[in-house]
Amino acid sequence: MNLSTETGRPGEASHLPELTLNLPYRPPYDWQAILAFLARRTIPGLERIDGECYHRVFRVGEAVGSVSVKHVPADNALLASIRLPEAAALSGVTARLQRLFDLEADPEAICLGLGRDVTLAPLVASRPGLRVPGGWDPFEVAVRAILGQQVSVDAATRLAGRLVERLGERVAGQAAPGLDRLFPLPERFTFDEIKALGMPGARANALVGLALAYRERPQLFERRDLDDTVAHLCALPGIGAWTAHYIAMRGLRESDAFLPSDVALQRALAEQGRRPTPRELLARAEAWRPWRAYAVMHLWHADAATTQANPQRE
């Protein structure tokens, strides 16, 4: 990781010093895929994708800042331009960027692990740099996951936008224009506030229960054994196995998280019109350990490509 510093010039939107980080990865790296995934889930005011660059505002501890990230393929790295009021928060920002962009993945090991499957082999060969997009922090990923239950990605993103607009703290003076809202703190999640967003009662209860559990147990999202993590999350109201594994996959960098009840996975692995059951999917995925989360991403991409080619597909 390389670091350089540039002091903001007078008259700029932000006078905070700009720290430039070169964040390396093991090639290949499918930047277009990860950018497209994040673009569909971008929350207005909090984050933005401008051409080939990802921008967002954030809070780390008591520090509030902003970051812009672009791909530098010649260096096998992402270049992050970060504005922070205090350098002490830099390590926390770096860890979040590594999680968000899955920079510690080993594509060679993943390809070897998944390439033995007859269906996955051509998918892995065509996109060897595919990553599992993460999230800024596990609480944010968990909230987004609950918002996405039983609705489309677009609908979930609209709900997330309303939530951030209503509950997120407004910030000013950030370098990226149009970014002026932080993701809400857990204490802002009250039933009345959430219900006012037009949320069903059960989902509002799930969000409030999640926020309360996180406030009472800050270690809620500490990494454990995957089964233990899923059990802890499923003990919360409104969180089932799919949501728990999704949180583990994107929020906790669990490479072996898996979603056997996911309809898109079942469609992608259908044979002669018959979709596998969750039990059958679990059995088949045993051979994909410990890279089942990457199998999910490859199958999601395959399903999306087929669905776009055949819009009438269920």
Tab-separated table of C-alpha atoms in Angstrom:
chain	number	residue	atom	x	y	z
A	1	MET	CA	0.000	0.000	0.000
A	2	ASN	CA	1.461	3.345	-1.085
A	3	LEU	CA	0.450	6.617	0.573
A	4	SER	CA	0.841	10.236	-0.493
A	5	THR	CA	-0.644	13.439	0.921
A	6	GLU	CA	-1.844	16.630	-0.751
A	7	THR	CA	-3.276	19.584	1.160
A	8	GLY	CA	-6.571	20.924	-0.135
A	9	ARG	CA	-6.368	24.282	-1.913
A	10	PRO	CA	-8.344	27.331	-0.655
A	11	GLY	CA	-11.768	27.611	-2.219
A	12	GLU	CA	-12.241	23.864	-2.730
A	13	ALA	CA	-15.349	22.134	-1.385
A	14	SER	CA	-13.208	20.579	1.314
A	15	HIS	CA	-10.069	21.928	2.977
A	16	LEU	CA	-9.163	18.563	4.442
A	17	PRO	CA	-5.876	17.078	3.273
A	18	GLU	CA	-6.224	14.478	0.538
A	19	LEU	CA	-4.548	11.140	1.187
A	20	THR	CA	-3.885	8.962	-1.834
A	21	LEU	CA	-3.672	5.205	-1.292
A	22	ASN	CA	-2.584	2.627	-3.826
A	23	LEU	CA	-4.469	-0.544	-2.822
A	24	PRO	CA	-3.027	-3.630	-4.558
A	25	TYR	CA	-4.843	-6.819	-5.531
A	26	ARG	CA	-3.912	-10.160	-7.064
A	27	PRO	CA	-4.798	-10.000	-10.772
A	28	PRO	CA	-6.984	-10.461	-12.651
A	29	TYR	CA	-9.574	-8.048	-11.257
A	30	ASP	CA	-13.001	-7.556	-12.845
A	31	TRP	CA	-13.481	-3.857	-12.092
A	32	GLN	CA	-16.409	-3.494	-14.495
A	33	ALA	CA	-18.359	-6.258	-12.756
A	34	ILE	CA	-17.880	-4.873	-9.265
A	35	LEU	CA	-18.665	-1.329	-10.433
A	36	ALA	CA	-21.861	-2.517	-12.153
A	37	PHE	CA	-22.944	-4.420	-9.030
A	38	LEU	CA	-22.424	-1.367	-6.827
A	39	ALA	CA	-24.030	0.979	-9.375
A	40	ARG	CA	-27.376	-0.834	-9.119
A	41	ARG	CA	-27.285	-0.356	-5.346
A	42	THR	CA	-26.016	3.218	-5.118
A	43	ILE	CA	-27.823	5.294	-2.488
A	44	PRO	CA	-28.265	8.952	-3.533
A	45	GLY	CA	-26.557	11.419	-1.213
A	46	LEU	CA	-24.353	8.706	0.307
A	47	GLU	CA	-22.514	7.364	-2.726
A	48	ARG	CA	-22.187	7.924	-6.454
A	49	ILE	CA	-20.556	6.316	-9.459
A	50	ASP	CA	-19.226	8.798	-11.977
A	51	GLY	CA	-17.919	7.094	-15.102
A	52	GLU	CA	-15.173	4.764	-13.860
A	53	CYS	CA	-14.960	6.189	-10.329
A	54	TYR	CA	-16.799	5.287	-7.112
A	55	HIS	CA	-17.413	8.062	-4.538
A	56	ARG	CA	-18.959	8.057	-1.072
A	57	VAL	CA	-19.037	9.879	2.251
A	58	PHE	CA	-18.508	7.939	5.443
A	59	ARG	CA	-18.093	7.933	9.194
A	60	VAL	CA	-15.318	5.976	10.925
A	61	GLY	CA	-15.560	6.365	14.674
A	62	GLU	CA	-16.015	10.103	15.200
A	63	ALA	CA	-14.312	11.030	11.920
A	64	VAL	CA	-16.339	12.008	8.843
A	65	GLY	CA	-14.727	11.996	5.434
A	66	SER	CA	-15.079	11.127	1.769
A	67	VAL	CA	-13.375	8.773	-0.662
A	68	SER	CA	-13.097	8.367	-4.430
A	69	VAL	CA	-11.847	5.091	-5.905
A	70	LYS	CA	-10.721	4.276	-9.434
A	71	HIS	CA	-9.018	1.343	-11.109
A	72	VAL	CA	-5.350	1.487	-12.133
A	73	PRO	CA	-4.915	-1.799	-14.032
A	74	ALA	CA	-1.277	-1.052	-14.962
A	75	ASP	CA	-0.441	-1.154	-11.241
A	76	ASN	CA	-2.775	-4.060	-10.370
A	77	ALA	CA	-4.315	-1.717	-7.815
A	78	LEU	CA	-7.160	0.584	-6.963
A	79	LEU	CA	-6.338	4.233	-6.315
A	80	ALA	CA	-8.263	5.735	-3.400
A	81	SER	CA	-8.323	9.486	-2.785
A	82	ILE	CA	-9.411	9.997	0.816
A	83	ARG	CA	-10.250	13.169	2.756
A	84	LEU	CA	-10.121	12.759	6.518
A	85	PRO	CA	-9.876	15.174	9.453
A	86	GLU	CA	-7.450	12.894	11.272
A	87	ALA	CA	-4.910	10.378	10.013
A	88	ALA	CA	-5.672	8.010	12.913
A	89	ALA	CA	-8.856	6.910	11.140
A	90	LEU	CA	-6.975	5.905	7.988
A	91	SER	CA	-6.498	2.260	8.974
A	92	GLY	CA	-10.245	1.876	9.494
A	93	VAL	CA	-10.959	3.381	6.075
A	94	THR	CA	-8.385	1.112	4.427
A	95	ALA	CA	-9.942	-1.996	5.995
A	96	ARG	CA	-13.373	-0.949	4.736
A	97	LEU	CA	-12.113	-0.363	1.215
A	98	GLN	CA	-10.429	-3.763	1.168
A	99	ARG	CA	-13.725	-5.357	2.239
A	100	LEU	CA	-15.864	-3.297	-0.152
A	101	PHE	CA	-13.761	-4.171	-3.194
A	102	ASP	CA	-12.679	-7.670	-2.088
A	103	LEU	CA	-8.999	-6.860	-2.501
A	104	GLU	CA	-7.613	-9.816	-0.564
A	105	ALA	CA	-9.128	-12.498	-2.800
A	106	ASP	CA	-6.869	-15.102	-4.407
A	107	PRO	CA	-8.318	-15.609	-7.918
A	108	GLU	CA	-5.980	-18.494	-8.763
A	109	ALA	CA	-7.142	-20.518	-5.741
A	110	ILE	CA	-10.782	-19.642	-6.434
A	111	CYS	CA	-10.544	-20.680	-10.083
A	112	LEU	CA	-8.884	-23.959	-9.147
A	113	GLY	CA	-11.533	-24.656	-6.523
A	114	LEU	CA	-14.540	-23.927	-8.733
A	115	GLY	CA	-13.143	-24.995	-12.104
A	116	ARG	CA	-13.741	-28.688	-11.393
A	117	ASP	CA	-17.515	-28.199	-11.685
A	118	VAL	CA	-18.787	-28.741	-15.227
A	119	THR	CA	-21.164	-25.758	-15.060
A	120	LEU	CA	-18.882	-23.369	-13.208
A	121	ALA	CA	-15.734	-24.124	-15.231
A	122	PRO	CA	-16.670	-22.054	-18.321
A	123	LEU	CA	-18.040	-19.240	-16.128
A	124	VAL	CA	-14.823	-19.031	-14.130
A	125	ALA	CA	-12.728	-19.213	-17.290
A	126	SER	CA	-14.619	-16.315	-18.859
A	127	ARG	CA	-14.487	-14.102	-15.728
A	128	PRO	CA	-11.450	-15.189	-13.680
A	129	GLY	CA	-11.245	-11.817	-11.930
A	130	LEU	CA	-14.792	-11.797	-10.572
A	131	ARG	CA	-14.972	-10.646	-6.939
A	132	VAL	CA	-17.624	-10.667	-4.214
A	133	PRO	CA	-18.590	-7.006	-3.695
A	134	GLY	CA	-18.585	-6.202	0.000
A	135	GLY	CA	-20.035	-3.324	1.980
A	136	TRP	CA	-18.747	-0.357	3.911
A	137	ASP	CA	-19.561	-2.030	7.234
A	138	PRO	CA	-21.584	-5.068	8.334
A	139	PHE	CA	-24.404	-3.039	9.896
A	140	GLU	CA	-24.992	-1.172	6.649
A	141	VAL	CA	-24.941	-4.451	4.693
A	142	ALA	CA	-27.408	-5.999	7.140
A	143	VAL	CA	-29.820	-3.065	6.837
A	144	ARG	CA	-29.642	-3.228	3.046
A	145	ALA	CA	-30.228	-6.989	3.146
A	146	ILE	CA	-33.384	-6.600	5.236
A	147	LEU	CA	-34.640	-3.802	2.976
A	148	GLY	CA	-34.173	-6.151	0.027
A	149	GLN	CA	-36.301	-8.971	1.395
A	150	GLN	CA	-39.122	-9.907	-0.984
A	151	VAL	CA	-38.485	-6.931	-3.304
A	152	SER	CA	-36.324	-6.219	-6.345
A	153	VAL	CA	-32.860	-4.681	-6.166
A	154	ASP	CA	-34.227	-1.412	-7.564
A	155	ALA	CA	-37.036	-1.289	-5.004
A	156	ALA	CA	-34.624	-2.046	-2.169
A	157	THR	CA	-32.307	0.739	-3.329
A	158	ARG	CA	-35.188	3.212	-3.388
A	159	LEU	CA	-36.101	2.205	0.169
A	160	ALA	CA	-32.494	2.617	1.249
A	161	GLY	CA	-32.444	6.068	-0.323
A	162	ARG	CA	-35.539	7.116	1.630
A	163	LEU	CA	-34.045	5.730	4.833
A	164	VAL	CA	-30.772	7.636	4.378
A	165	GLU	CA	-32.617	10.826	3.437
A	166	ARG	CA	-34.834	10.632	6.534
A	167	LEU	CA	-32.420	9.286	9.142
A	168	GLY	CA	-28.929	10.016	7.824
A	169	GLU	CA	-26.961	12.893	9.283
A	170	ARG	CA	-26.390	15.721	6.813
A	171	VAL	CA	-22.764	16.636	6.169
A	172	ALA	CA	-21.194	19.526	4.265
A	173	GLY	CA	-17.830	20.382	2.809
A	174	GLN	CA	-17.083	17.073	1.130
A	175	ALA	CA	-15.018	16.985	-2.043
A	176	ALA	CA	-17.447	14.882	-4.113
A	177	PRO	CA	-20.446	17.011	-5.197
A	178	GLY	CA	-23.915	15.751	-4.364
A	179	LEU	CA	-22.787	13.607	-1.428
A	180	ASP	CA	-24.212	15.066	1.743
A	181	ARG	CA	-25.689	12.210	3.814
A	182	LEU	CA	-24.129	9.645	6.121
A	183	PHE	CA	-25.596	6.191	6.620
A	184	PRO	CA	-27.807	6.376	9.749
A	185	LEU	CA	-26.436	5.376	13.125
A	186	PRO	CA	-28.203	2.457	14.875
A	187	GLU	CA	-29.777	4.767	17.469
A	188	ARG	CA	-31.776	6.508	14.740
A	189	PHE	CA	-33.674	3.287	13.967
A	190	THR	CA	-36.924	3.663	15.914
A	191	PHE	CA	-40.116	1.891	14.924
A	192	ASP	CA	-42.011	5.127	14.231
A	193	GLU	CA	-39.238	6.509	12.026
A	194	ILE	CA	-38.912	3.302	10.035
A	195	LYS	CA	-42.658	2.794	9.691
A	196	ALA	CA	-42.970	6.347	8.338
A	197	LEU	CA	-40.962	5.222	5.323
A	198	GLY	CA	-43.873	3.029	4.263
A	199	MET	CA	-42.203	-0.119	5.522
A	200	PRO	CA	-44.291	-3.215	6.398
A	201	GLY	CA	-44.510	-3.734	10.160
A	202	ALA	CA	-42.534	-6.982	10.145
A	203	ARG	CA	-39.652	-5.428	8.221
A	204	ALA	CA	-39.673	-2.340	10.439
A	205	ASN	CA	-39.460	-4.620	13.475
A	206	ALA	CA	-36.549	-6.485	11.888
A	207	LEU	CA	-34.618	-3.256	11.291
A	208	VAL	CA	-35.291	-1.942	14.778
A	209	GLY	CA	-34.358	-5.311	16.293
A	210	LEU	CA	-31.114	-5.392	14.321
A	211	ALA	CA	-30.160	-1.858	15.379
A	212	LEU	CA	-30.994	-2.555	19.029
A	213	ALA	CA	-28.987	-5.796	19.034
A	214	TYR	CA	-25.999	-4.001	17.517
A	215	ARG	CA	-26.183	-1.195	20.089
A	216	GLU	CA	-26.379	-3.674	22.955
A	217	ARG	CA	-23.756	-6.035	21.477
A	218	PRO	CA	-21.163	-4.133	19.432
A	219	GLN	CA	-19.463	-7.484	18.812
A	220	LEU	CA	-22.546	-8.727	16.903
A	221	PHE	CA	-20.683	-8.675	13.606
A	222	GLU	CA	-17.379	-10.060	14.799
A	223	ARG	CA	-16.257	-12.907	12.559
A	224	ARG	CA	-16.889	-16.411	13.890
A	225	ASP	CA	-17.262	-19.805	12.358
A	226	LEU	CA	-19.742	-19.398	9.466
A	227	ASP	CA	-22.391	-21.652	11.024
A	228	ASP	CA	-22.081	-19.778	14.307
A	229	THR	CA	-22.370	-16.422	12.532
A	230	VAL	CA	-25.499	-17.522	10.706
A	231	ALA	CA	-27.044	-18.882	13.921
A	232	HIS	CA	-26.413	-15.586	15.757
A	233	LEU	CA	-27.979	-13.568	12.939
A	234	CYS	CA	-30.947	-15.906	12.524
A	235	ALA	CA	-31.729	-15.426	16.220
A	236	LEU	CA	-32.683	-11.819	15.404
A	237	PRO	CA	-36.292	-11.072	14.367
A	238	GLY	CA	-36.953	-11.137	10.644
A	239	ILE	CA	-33.589	-12.629	9.614
A	240	GLY	CA	-33.627	-16.033	7.975
A	241	ALA	CA	-30.886	-18.171	6.472
A	242	TRP	CA	-30.774	-16.353	3.098
A	243	THR	CA	-30.393	-12.935	4.735
A	244	ALA	CA	-27.850	-14.211	7.264
A	245	HIS	CA	-25.660	-15.759	4.561
A	246	TYR	CA	-25.959	-12.630	2.411
A	247	ILE	CA	-24.765	-10.509	5.361
A	248	ALA	CA	-21.906	-12.942	5.972
A	249	MET	CA	-20.963	-12.932	2.286
A	250	ARG	CA	-20.905	-9.162	1.738
A	251	GLY	CA	-20.450	-7.770	5.237
A	252	LEU	CA	-18.058	-10.252	6.829
A	253	ARG	CA	-16.053	-11.461	3.811
A	254	GLU	CA	-17.147	-15.056	4.336
A	255	SER	CA	-15.932	-16.769	1.180
A	256	ASP	CA	-18.030	-19.874	1.885
A	257	ALA	CA	-21.406	-18.199	2.498
A	258	PHE	CA	-24.089	-19.722	0.280
A	259	LEU	CA	-27.735	-19.136	-0.698
A	260	PRO	CA	-29.334	-22.462	-1.680
A	261	SER	CA	-32.856	-21.014	-1.659
A	262	ASP	CA	-31.931	-18.218	-4.083
A	263	VAL	CA	-34.162	-18.350	-7.170
A	264	ALA	CA	-31.477	-16.984	-9.503
A	265	LEU	CA	-29.065	-19.753	-8.485
A	266	GLN	CA	-31.745	-22.370	-9.018
A	267	ARG	CA	-32.527	-20.937	-12.474
A	268	ALA	CA	-28.845	-20.855	-13.450
A	269	LEU	CA	-28.398	-24.521	-12.505
A	270	ALA	CA	-31.660	-25.818	-13.990
A	271	GLU	CA	-31.341	-28.898	-16.187
A	272	GLN	CA	-33.946	-29.690	-18.850
A	273	GLY	CA	-36.267	-27.129	-17.293
A	274	ARG	CA	-36.019	-28.542	-13.771
A	275	ARG	CA	-34.546	-26.371	-11.064
A	276	PRO	CA	-32.614	-27.988	-8.219
A	277	THR	CA	-34.118	-27.869	-4.754
A	278	PRO	CA	-32.262	-26.077	-1.952
A	279	ARG	CA	-31.248	-29.468	-0.555
A	280	GLU	CA	-29.869	-30.543	-3.939
A	281	LEU	CA	-28.031	-27.244	-4.336
A	282	LEU	CA	-26.415	-27.616	-0.929
A	283	ALA	CA	-25.254	-31.114	-1.779
A	284	ARG	CA	-23.755	-30.038	-5.083
A	285	ALA	CA	-22.071	-27.003	-3.513
A	286	GLU	CA	-20.123	-29.171	-1.058
A	287	ALA	CA	-17.495	-29.559	-3.782
A	288	TRP	CA	-17.194	-25.752	-4.066
A	289	ARG	CA	-16.034	-25.156	-0.488
A	290	PRO	CA	-14.521	-22.856	0.674
A	291	TRP	CA	-15.424	-20.667	-2.333
A	292	ARG	CA	-19.212	-20.971	-2.434
A	293	ALA	CA	-19.721	-17.187	-2.251
A	294	TYR	CA	-17.738	-16.795	-5.475
A	295	ALA	CA	-19.849	-19.505	-7.066
A	296	VAL	CA	-22.896	-17.405	-6.129
A	297	MET	CA	-21.445	-14.400	-7.956
A	298	HIS	CA	-20.622	-16.416	-11.084
A	299	LEU	CA	-24.095	-17.952	-11.162
A	300	TRP	CA	-25.773	-14.586	-10.583
A	301	HIS	CA	-23.868	-13.169	-13.546
A	302	ALA	CA	-24.799	-16.160	-15.686
A	303	ASP	CA	-28.471	-15.860	-14.742
A	304	ALA	CA	-28.479	-12.101	-15.412
A	305	ALA	CA	-26.961	-12.628	-18.859
A	306	THR	CA	-29.581	-15.261	-19.745
A	307	THR	CA	-32.428	-13.145	-18.392
A	308	GLN	CA	-31.313	-10.131	-20.445
A	309	ALA	CA	-31.089	-12.296	-23.555
A	310	ASN	CA	-34.601	-13.638	-22.895
A	311	PRO	CA	-36.689	-10.905	-21.186
A	312	GLN	CA	-39.743	-13.194	-21.016
A	313	ARG	CA	-37.867	-15.622	-18.780
A	314	GLU	CA	-39.480	-15.995	-15.342
